[in-house]
Every structure is written in structure tokens, then in C-alpha cells.
CSV table of C-alpha atoms in Angstrom, one decimal:
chain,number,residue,atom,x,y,z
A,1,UNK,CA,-72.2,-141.7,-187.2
A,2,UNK,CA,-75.1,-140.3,-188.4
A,3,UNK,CA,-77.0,-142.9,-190.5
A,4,UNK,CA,-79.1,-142.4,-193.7
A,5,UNK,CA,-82.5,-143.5,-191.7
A,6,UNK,CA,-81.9,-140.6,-189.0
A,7,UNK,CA,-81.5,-137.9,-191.8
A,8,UNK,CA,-83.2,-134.5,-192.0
A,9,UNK,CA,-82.2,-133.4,-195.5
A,10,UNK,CA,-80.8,-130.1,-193.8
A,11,UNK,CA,-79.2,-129.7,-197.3
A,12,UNK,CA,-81.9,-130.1,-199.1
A,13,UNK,CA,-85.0,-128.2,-197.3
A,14,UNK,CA,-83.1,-125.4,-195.9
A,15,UNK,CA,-80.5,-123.9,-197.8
A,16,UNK,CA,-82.5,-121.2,-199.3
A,17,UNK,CA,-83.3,-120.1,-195.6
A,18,UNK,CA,-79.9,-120.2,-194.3
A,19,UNK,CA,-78.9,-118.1,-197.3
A,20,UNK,CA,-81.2,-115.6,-196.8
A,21,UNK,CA,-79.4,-115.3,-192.8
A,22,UNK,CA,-76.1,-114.6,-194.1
A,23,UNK,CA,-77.4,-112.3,-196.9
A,24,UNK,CA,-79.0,-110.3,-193.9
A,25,UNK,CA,-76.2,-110.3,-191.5
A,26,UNK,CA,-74.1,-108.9,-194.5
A,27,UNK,CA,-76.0,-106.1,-195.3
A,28,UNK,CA,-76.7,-105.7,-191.6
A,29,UNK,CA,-72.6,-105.5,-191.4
A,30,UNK,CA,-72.0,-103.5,-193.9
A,31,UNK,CA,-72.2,-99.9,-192.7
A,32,UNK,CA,-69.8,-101.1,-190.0
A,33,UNK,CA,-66.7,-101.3,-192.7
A,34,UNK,CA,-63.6,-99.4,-192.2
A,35,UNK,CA,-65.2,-97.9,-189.4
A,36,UNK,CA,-62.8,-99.3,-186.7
A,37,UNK,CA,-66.1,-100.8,-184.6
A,38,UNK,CA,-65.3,-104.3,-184.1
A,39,UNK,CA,-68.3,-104.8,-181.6
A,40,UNK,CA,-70.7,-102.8,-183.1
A,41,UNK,CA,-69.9,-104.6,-186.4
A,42,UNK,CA,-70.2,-107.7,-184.7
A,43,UNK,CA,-73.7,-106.5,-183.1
A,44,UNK,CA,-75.4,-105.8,-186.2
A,45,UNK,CA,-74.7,-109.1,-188.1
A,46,UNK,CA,-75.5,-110.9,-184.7
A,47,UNK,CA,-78.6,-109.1,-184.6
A,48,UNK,CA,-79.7,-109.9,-188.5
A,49,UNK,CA,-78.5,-113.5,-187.8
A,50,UNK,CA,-80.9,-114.0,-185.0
A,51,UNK,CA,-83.6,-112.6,-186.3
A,52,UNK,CA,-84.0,-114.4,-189.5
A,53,UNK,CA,-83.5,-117.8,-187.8
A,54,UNK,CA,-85.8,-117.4,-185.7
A,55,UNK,CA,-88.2,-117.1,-188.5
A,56,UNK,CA,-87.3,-120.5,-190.1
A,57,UNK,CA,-89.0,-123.6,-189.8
A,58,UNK,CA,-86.8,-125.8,-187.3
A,59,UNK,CA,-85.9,-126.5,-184.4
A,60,UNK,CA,-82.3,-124.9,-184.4
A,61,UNK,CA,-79.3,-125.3,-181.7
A,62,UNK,CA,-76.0,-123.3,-181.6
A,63,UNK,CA,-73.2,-125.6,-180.9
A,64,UNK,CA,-70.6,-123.6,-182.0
A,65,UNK,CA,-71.1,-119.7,-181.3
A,66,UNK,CA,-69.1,-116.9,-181.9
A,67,UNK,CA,-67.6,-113.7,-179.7
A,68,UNK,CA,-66.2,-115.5,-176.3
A,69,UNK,CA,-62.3,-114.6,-177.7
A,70,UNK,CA,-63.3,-111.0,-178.9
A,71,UNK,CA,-65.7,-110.8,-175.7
A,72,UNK,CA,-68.1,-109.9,-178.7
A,73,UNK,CA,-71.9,-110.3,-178.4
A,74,UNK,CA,-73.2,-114.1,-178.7
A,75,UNK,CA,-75.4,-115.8,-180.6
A,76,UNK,CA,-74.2,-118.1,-177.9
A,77,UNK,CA,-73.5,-122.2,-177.2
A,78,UNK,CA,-77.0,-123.6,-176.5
A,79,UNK,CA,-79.1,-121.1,-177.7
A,80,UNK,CA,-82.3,-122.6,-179.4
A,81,UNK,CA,-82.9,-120.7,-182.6
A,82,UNK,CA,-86.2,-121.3,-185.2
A,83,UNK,CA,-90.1,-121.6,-184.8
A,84,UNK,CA,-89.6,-125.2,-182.6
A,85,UNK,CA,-91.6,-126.9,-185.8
A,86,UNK,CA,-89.4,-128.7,-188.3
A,87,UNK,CA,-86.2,-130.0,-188.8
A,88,UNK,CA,-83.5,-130.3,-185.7
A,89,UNK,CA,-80.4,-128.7,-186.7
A,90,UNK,CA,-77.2,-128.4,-185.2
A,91,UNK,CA,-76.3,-125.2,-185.9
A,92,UNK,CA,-72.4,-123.4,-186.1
A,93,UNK,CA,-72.3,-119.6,-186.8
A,94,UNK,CA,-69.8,-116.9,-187.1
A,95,UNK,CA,-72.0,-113.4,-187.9
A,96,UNK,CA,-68.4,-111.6,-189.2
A,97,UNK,CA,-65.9,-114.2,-190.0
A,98,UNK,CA,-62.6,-111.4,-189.8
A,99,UNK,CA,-64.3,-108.7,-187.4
A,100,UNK,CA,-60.6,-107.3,-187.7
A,101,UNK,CA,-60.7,-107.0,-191.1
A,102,UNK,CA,-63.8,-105.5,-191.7
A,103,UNK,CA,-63.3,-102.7,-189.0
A,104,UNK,CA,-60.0,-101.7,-190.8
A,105,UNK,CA,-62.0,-102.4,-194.3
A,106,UNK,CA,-59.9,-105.0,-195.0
A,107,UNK,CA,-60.9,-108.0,-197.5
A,108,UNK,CA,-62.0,-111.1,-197.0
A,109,UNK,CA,-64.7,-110.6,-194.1
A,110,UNK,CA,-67.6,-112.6,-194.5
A,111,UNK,CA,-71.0,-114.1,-192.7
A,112,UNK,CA,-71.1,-117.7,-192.4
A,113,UNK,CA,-73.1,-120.5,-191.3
A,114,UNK,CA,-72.8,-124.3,-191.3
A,115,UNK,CA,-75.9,-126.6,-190.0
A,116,UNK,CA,-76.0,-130.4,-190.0
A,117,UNK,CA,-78.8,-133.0,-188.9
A,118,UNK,CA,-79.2,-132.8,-184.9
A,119,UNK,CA,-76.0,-134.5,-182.6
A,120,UNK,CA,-74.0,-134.4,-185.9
A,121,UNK,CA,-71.5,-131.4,-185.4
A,122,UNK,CA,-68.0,-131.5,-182.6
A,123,UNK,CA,-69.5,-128.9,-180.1
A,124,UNK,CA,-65.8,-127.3,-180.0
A,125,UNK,CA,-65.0,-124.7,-177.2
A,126,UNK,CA,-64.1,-121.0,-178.3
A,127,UNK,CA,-59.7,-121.9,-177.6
A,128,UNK,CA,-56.9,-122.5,-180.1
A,129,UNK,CA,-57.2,-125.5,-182.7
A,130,UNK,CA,-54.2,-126.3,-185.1
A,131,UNK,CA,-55.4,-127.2,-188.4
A,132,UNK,CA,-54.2,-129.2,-191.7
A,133,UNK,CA,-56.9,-129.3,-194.7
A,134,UNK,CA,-57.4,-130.3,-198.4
A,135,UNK,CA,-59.1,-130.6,-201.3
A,136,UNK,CA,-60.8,-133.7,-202.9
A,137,UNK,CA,-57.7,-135.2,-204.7
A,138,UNK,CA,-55.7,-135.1,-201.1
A,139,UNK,CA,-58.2,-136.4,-198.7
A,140,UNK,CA,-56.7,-139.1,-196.3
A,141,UNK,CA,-53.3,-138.0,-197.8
A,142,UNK,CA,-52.7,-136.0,-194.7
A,143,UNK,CA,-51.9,-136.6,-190.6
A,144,UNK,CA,-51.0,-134.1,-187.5
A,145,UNK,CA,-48.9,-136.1,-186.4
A,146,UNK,CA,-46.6,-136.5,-189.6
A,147,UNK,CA,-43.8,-133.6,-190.1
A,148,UNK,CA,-44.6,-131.1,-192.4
A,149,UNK,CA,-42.9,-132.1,-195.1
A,150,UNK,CA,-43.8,-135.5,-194.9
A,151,UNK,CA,-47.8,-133.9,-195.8
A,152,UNK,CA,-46.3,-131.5,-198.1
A,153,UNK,CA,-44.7,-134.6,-200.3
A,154,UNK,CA,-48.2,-136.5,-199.5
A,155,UNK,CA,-50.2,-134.1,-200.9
A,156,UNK,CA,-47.9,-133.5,-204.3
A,157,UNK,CA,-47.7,-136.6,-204.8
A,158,UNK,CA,-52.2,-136.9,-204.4
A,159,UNK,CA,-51.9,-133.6,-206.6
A,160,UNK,CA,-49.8,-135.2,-209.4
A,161,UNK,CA,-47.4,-132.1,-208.9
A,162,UNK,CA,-43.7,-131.1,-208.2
A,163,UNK,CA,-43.5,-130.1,-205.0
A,164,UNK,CA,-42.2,-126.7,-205.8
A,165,UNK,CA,-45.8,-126.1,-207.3
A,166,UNK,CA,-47.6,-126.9,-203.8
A,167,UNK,CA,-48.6,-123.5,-202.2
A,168,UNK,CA,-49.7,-123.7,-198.6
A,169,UNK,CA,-51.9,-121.1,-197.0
A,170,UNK,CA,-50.5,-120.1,-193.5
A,171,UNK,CA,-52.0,-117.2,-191.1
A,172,UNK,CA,-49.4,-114.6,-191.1
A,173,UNK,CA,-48.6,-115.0,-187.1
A,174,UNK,CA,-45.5,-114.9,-185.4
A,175,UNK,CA,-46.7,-118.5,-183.8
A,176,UNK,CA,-46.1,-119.6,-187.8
A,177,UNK,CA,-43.0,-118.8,-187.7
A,178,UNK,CA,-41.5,-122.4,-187.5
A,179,UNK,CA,-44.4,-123.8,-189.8
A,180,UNK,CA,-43.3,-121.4,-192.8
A,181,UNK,CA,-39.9,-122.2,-192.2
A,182,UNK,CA,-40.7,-125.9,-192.5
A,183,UNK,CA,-42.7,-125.4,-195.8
A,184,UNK,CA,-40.1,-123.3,-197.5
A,185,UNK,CA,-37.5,-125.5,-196.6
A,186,UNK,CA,-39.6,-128.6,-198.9
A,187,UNK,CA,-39.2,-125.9,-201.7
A,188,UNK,CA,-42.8,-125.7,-201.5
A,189,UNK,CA,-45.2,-122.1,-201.6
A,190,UNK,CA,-46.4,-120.4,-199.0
A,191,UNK,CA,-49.4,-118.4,-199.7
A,192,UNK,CA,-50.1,-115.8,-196.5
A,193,UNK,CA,-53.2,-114.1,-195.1
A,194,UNK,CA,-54.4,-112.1,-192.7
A,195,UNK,CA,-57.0,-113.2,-191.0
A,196,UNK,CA,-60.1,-115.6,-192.0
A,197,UNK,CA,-59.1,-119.5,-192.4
A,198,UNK,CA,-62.4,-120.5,-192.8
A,199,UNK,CA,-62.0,-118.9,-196.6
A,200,UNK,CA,-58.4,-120.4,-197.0
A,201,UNK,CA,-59.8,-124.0,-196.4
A,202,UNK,CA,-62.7,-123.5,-198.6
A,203,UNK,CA,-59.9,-122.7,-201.5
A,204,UNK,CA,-58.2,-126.0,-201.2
A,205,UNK,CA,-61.1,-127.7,-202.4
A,206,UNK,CA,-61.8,-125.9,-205.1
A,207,UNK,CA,-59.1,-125.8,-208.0
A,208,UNK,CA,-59.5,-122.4,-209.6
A,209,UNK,CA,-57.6,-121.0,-206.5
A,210,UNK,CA,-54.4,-122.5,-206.7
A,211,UNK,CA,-54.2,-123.8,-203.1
A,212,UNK,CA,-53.2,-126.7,-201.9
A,213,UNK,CA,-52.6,-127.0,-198.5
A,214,UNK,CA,-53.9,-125.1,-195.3
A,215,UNK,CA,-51.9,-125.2,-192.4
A,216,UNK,CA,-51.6,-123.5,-188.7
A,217,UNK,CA,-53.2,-122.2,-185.4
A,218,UNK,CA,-56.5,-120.7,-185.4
A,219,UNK,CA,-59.9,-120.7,-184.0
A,220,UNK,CA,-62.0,-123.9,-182.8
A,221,UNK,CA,-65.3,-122.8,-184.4
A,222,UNK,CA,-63.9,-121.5,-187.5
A,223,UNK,CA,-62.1,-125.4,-187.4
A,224,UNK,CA,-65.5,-126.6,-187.3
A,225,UNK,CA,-67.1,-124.4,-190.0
A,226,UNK,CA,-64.4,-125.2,-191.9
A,227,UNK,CA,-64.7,-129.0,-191.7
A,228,UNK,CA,-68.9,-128.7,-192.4
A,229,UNK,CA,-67.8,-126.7,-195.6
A,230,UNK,CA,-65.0,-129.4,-196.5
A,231,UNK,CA,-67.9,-132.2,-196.0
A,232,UNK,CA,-69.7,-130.5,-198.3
A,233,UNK,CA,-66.9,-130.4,-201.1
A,234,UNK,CA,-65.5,-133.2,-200.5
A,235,UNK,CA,-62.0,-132.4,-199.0
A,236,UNK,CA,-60.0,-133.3,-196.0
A,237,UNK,CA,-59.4,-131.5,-192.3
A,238,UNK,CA,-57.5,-132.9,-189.1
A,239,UNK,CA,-57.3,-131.0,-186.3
A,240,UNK,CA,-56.5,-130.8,-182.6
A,241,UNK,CA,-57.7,-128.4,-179.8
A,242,UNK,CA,-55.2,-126.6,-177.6
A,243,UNK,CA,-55.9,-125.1,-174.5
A,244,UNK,CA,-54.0,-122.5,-173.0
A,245,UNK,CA,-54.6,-123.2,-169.6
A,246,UNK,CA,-56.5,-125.2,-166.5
A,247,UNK,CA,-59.6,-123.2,-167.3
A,248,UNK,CA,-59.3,-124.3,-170.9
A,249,UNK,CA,-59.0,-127.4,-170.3
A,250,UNK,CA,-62.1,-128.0,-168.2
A,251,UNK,CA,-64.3,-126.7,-170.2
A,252,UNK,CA,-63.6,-129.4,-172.8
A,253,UNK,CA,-64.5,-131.6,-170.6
A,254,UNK,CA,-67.4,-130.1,-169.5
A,255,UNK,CA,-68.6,-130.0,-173.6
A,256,UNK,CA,-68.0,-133.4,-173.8
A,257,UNK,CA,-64.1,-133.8,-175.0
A,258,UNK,CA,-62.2,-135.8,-172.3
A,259,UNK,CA,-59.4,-136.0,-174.1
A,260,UNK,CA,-58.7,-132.5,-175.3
A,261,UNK,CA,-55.0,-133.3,-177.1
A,262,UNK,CA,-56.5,-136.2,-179.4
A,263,UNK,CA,-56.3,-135.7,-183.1
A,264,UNK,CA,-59.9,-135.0,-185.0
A,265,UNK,CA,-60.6,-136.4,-187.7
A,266,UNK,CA,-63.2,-134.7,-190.2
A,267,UNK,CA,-65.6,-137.7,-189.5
A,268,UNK,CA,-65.2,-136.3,-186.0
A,269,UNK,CA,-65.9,-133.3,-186.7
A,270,UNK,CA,-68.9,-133.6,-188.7
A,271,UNK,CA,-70.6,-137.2,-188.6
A,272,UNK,CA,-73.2,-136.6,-191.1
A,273,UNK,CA,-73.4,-136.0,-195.0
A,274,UNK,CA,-76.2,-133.9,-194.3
A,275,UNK,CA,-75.1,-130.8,-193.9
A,276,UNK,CA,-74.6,-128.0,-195.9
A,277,UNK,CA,-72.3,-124.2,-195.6
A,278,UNK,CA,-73.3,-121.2,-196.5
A,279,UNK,CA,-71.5,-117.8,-196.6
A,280,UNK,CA,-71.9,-114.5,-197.7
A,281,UNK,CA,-69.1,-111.5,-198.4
A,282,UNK,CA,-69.1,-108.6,-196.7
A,283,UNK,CA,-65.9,-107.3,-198.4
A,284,UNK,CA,-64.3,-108.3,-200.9
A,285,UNK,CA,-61.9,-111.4,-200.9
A,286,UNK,CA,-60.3,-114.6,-202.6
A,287,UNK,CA,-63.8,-116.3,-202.4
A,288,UNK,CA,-66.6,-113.6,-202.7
A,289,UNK,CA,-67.1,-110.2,-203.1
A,290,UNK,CA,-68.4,-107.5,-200.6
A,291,UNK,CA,-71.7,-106.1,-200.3
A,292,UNK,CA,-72.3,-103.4,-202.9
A,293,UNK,CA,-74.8,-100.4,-202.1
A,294,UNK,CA,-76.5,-98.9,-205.2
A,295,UNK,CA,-79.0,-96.5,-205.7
A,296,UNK,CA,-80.8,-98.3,-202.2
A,297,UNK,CA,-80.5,-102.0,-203.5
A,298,UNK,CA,-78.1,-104.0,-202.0
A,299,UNK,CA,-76.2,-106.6,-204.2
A,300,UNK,CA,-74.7,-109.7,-202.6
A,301,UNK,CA,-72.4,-112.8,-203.5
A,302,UNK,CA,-72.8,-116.1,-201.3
A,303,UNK,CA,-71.3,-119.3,-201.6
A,304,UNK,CA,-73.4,-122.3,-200.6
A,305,UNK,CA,-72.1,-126.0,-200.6
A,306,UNK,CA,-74.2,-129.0,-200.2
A,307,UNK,CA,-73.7,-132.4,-198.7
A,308,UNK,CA,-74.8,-135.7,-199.4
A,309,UNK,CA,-76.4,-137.1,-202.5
A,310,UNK,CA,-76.8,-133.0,-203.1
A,311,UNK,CA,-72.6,-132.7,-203.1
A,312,UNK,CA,-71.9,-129.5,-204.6
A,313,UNK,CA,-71.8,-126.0,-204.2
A,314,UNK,CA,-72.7,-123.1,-206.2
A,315,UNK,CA,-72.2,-119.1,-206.4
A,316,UNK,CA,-74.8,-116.5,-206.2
A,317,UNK,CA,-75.5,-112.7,-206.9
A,318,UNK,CA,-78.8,-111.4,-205.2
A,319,UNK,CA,-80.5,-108.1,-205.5
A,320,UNK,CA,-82.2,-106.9,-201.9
């Protein structure tokens, strides 16, 4: 853990920069949408992202990356991003959260980064991780290892509510299959999406959204973006990698996870308060709104969440 005395107030000194990256790698995006250009898409927010960090005042690593799945280009694991003077930041970043969405010009694609203090964030390999997350109320009210309606009744009970009013958000995949069974049959809501689970765990912590629970198989990095932003608010994430295959496997090893199958605990996942998530939307969604073109002025809408003694998280409209 992380200790008070080792901090670099991340949150504190360096949210405005952050912001700015995503706000770029939006805009960079944008012309990409509904274009069916996954890559290219990909490309130009990768491109903004870089850029812009490496104008900032720290001494940046990327420990989770983006693009190994999709074979998409990298701001890859290892990469050392900033002027070398300042702060040193672990660094996670996804440049189009939902590439699939935005080259259809679907909703809910956005341009994300967490950062935390230096050694603080799980350097988790590009493979499957399943997931279970909460809000504030139902932190610690959850476990893997418990059957799914054993968290469902956990987390009603936390909630104060009748289990038929729990909705859980569940990728629509035919791997889900089982899991919405198992929901449905508590009497329980399930609440379906596309693509972009980073987003769905986001809205667990915060109440206006109605959601309550999110549970499946997705991404590693978006696991650990996830968890940074769920720091940040307060909630609750467990997770566990799965890999597919030999090759998998090693590479766990090799990033420093010898025991690949173990359940994570958010405190694994992120081991410092001082950290903080930020995100802007390239198209519309649940959580933020798309970039908007007008008369050559861009308009953007970001959501930034902040750790430690800072603990909250705000919404923001900028003009560029």
C-alpha cells in the first residue's frame, strides 16, 4: 500500500492536464464516427493522447495500454510519457473506450485515462477479466466467489431495496448467457449494453443512474480503469483475470501476477488514494455526451473523479 508520506498528489496537481488529453483525443476522434474505421479511429485519439502527455510536467509510465486485442496502434505497456520533470505517475489509458461503437456511430464511446502515484496501479495484461462492481452504499457487500444471487441479495439488502428493484448491468454477449439467467431468476433487473463497461461501472456509483450492480466478462485494462474511477467515488470492484491459453498465462507471469486465477480486490487493483479518472465523450452515452462541432468550435463534456482527501468528481462542458 501506498502510504500518505510517499504521495504525489496526482489528483490534486494534474487533473486539469489529464483533462485537457482526453479533451484532445476526443476531438482528435471525432471525424472517425460512423465511418466504419476502427484503426484509424483508434490512430487519431492515440496520436492526440500522446502528444499532449508528453507535454506535461511528469514523469509518466503506461501500465495498462490499449490495442493488443484489436491489434490497434499502442500507446503501449512501458512506454514513458511527459517532460521527465515532475510527478511519477502510473499511468492507464484507453484513447477510444468502444472503438466498435464509434465506427458504427454508436453511443457511448469515450477517451479515458486513470493515473495514480508511481507502483500504485495492477499492471494487468491485455486478456479476459470477469468483473463484479458497486457503488458506495455496497462496497465490501460483494465476493466472486459467492453465487450470484447470493450478491444480488447482498447488495439489496446494502441498498435498502427489494430485490426486484436491483438492476444489474451485463454486456450483451452470448458468454452472459448463464449470468442473465442467474440474475433474472433472483427477480432482479438486468440492464444490457453493448459495448463500454468502463461507463457501466462508473454508474453504480453514482445514484442518478439507477444501477446497481455490474457484472460479466470483459477487458483487463478497462477492469483496471474501472477500479481507479471506483477509488475515486468511493465504490466497490473484484475481479479475476482469465487467460485463454499457455501464452496467456505466461505473460502474467512475466508482468508480475504468479497466480493468475486469484481474486483482486480493489485495494489490489489500485493501492493508492491518489489517483484520480478522467474521461471525455466522444458520442453520446449514459455518462456524457459526444463531441459537438459548431461553427469551428468544438464543445466537449468530461467527467473527472478525484481521490483522496479531494474524493469527488465533477462534470464539465468546454469550448475548444
Amino acid at each position: 500500500m501506498i502510504t500518505n508520506a510517499e504521495r504525489n498528489d496526482v489528483a490534486g496537481q494534474m487533473h486539469m492536464d489529464f483533462l485537457a488529453v482526453t479533451q484532445q483525443a476526443a476531438i482528435a476522434a471525432y471525424p472517425w464516427i460512423g465511418k466504419g474505421c476502427k484503426q484509424e479511429a483508434d490512430e487519431a485519439g492515440t496520436t492526440a493522447m500522446r502528444e499532449n502527455m508528453n507535454r506535461i510536467g511528469m514523469c509518466g509510465r503506461i501500465v495498462i495500454g490499449e490495442g493488443e486485442m484489436d491489434e490497434a496502434p499502442m500507446l503501449y505497456i512501458g512506454e514513458l510519457l511527459g517532460t521527465g520533470q515532475g510527478p511519477r505517475v502510473d499511468i492507464a489509458v484507453d484513447p477510444v473506450e468502444g472503438t466498435s461503437l464509434m465506427a458504427t456511430g454508436q453511443d457511448n464511446a469515450i477517451a479515458v485515462i486513470a493515473a495514480s502515484s508511481e507502483g500504485s496501479l495492477l499492471h494487468a495484461p491485455d486478456m479476459y477479466m470477469k468483473k463484479l462492481a458497486v457503488g458506495p452504499q455496497a462496497a465490501g457487500r460483494i465476493h466472486l466467489d459467492w453465487p450470484m444471487s447470493e450478491n444480488v441479495l447482498s447488495v439489496a439488502d446494502a441498498l435498502g431495496k427489494k430485490v426486484s428493484d436491483v438492476t444489474v448491468m451485463i454486456q450483451d454477449r452470448p458468454r452472459h448467457k448463464q449470468l442473465i439467467r442467474d440474475v433474472l431468476d433472483t427477480g432482479a433487473r438486468v440492464r444490457l449494453f453493448s459495448d463500454g463497461d468502463v461507463t457501466g461501472a462508473i454508474a453504480t456509483a453514482i445514484e442518478e443512474y439507477n444501477v446497481d450492480m455490474l457484472a460479466g466478462t470483459g477487458g483487463a485494462p478497462e477492469g483496471v480503469l474501472a477500479a481507479v474511477a471506483l477509488r475515486c467515488l468511493g465504490g466497490d470492484i473484484q475481479a479475476q483475470l482469465l487467460p485463454q491459453h499457455d501464452g496467456e498465462y505466461e505473460r502474467c507471469i512475466q508482468m508480475g501476477l504468479p497466480q493468475p486465477g486469484t481474486i483482486l480486490t480493489l485495494d489490489d487493483m489500485v493501492q493508492s488514494d491518489d489517483c484520480l479518472f478522467v474521461a471525455t465523450g466522444i458520442t453520446d452515452g449514459m455518462l456524457l455526451q459526444g463531441v459537438r462541432q459548431r461553427n469551428g468550435t468544438a464543445l466537449t463534456h468530461s467527467f473527472i473523479a478525484y481521490g483522496g482527501s479531494y474524493a469527488k468528481f465533477q462534470f464539465i462542458e468546454s469550448y475548444h
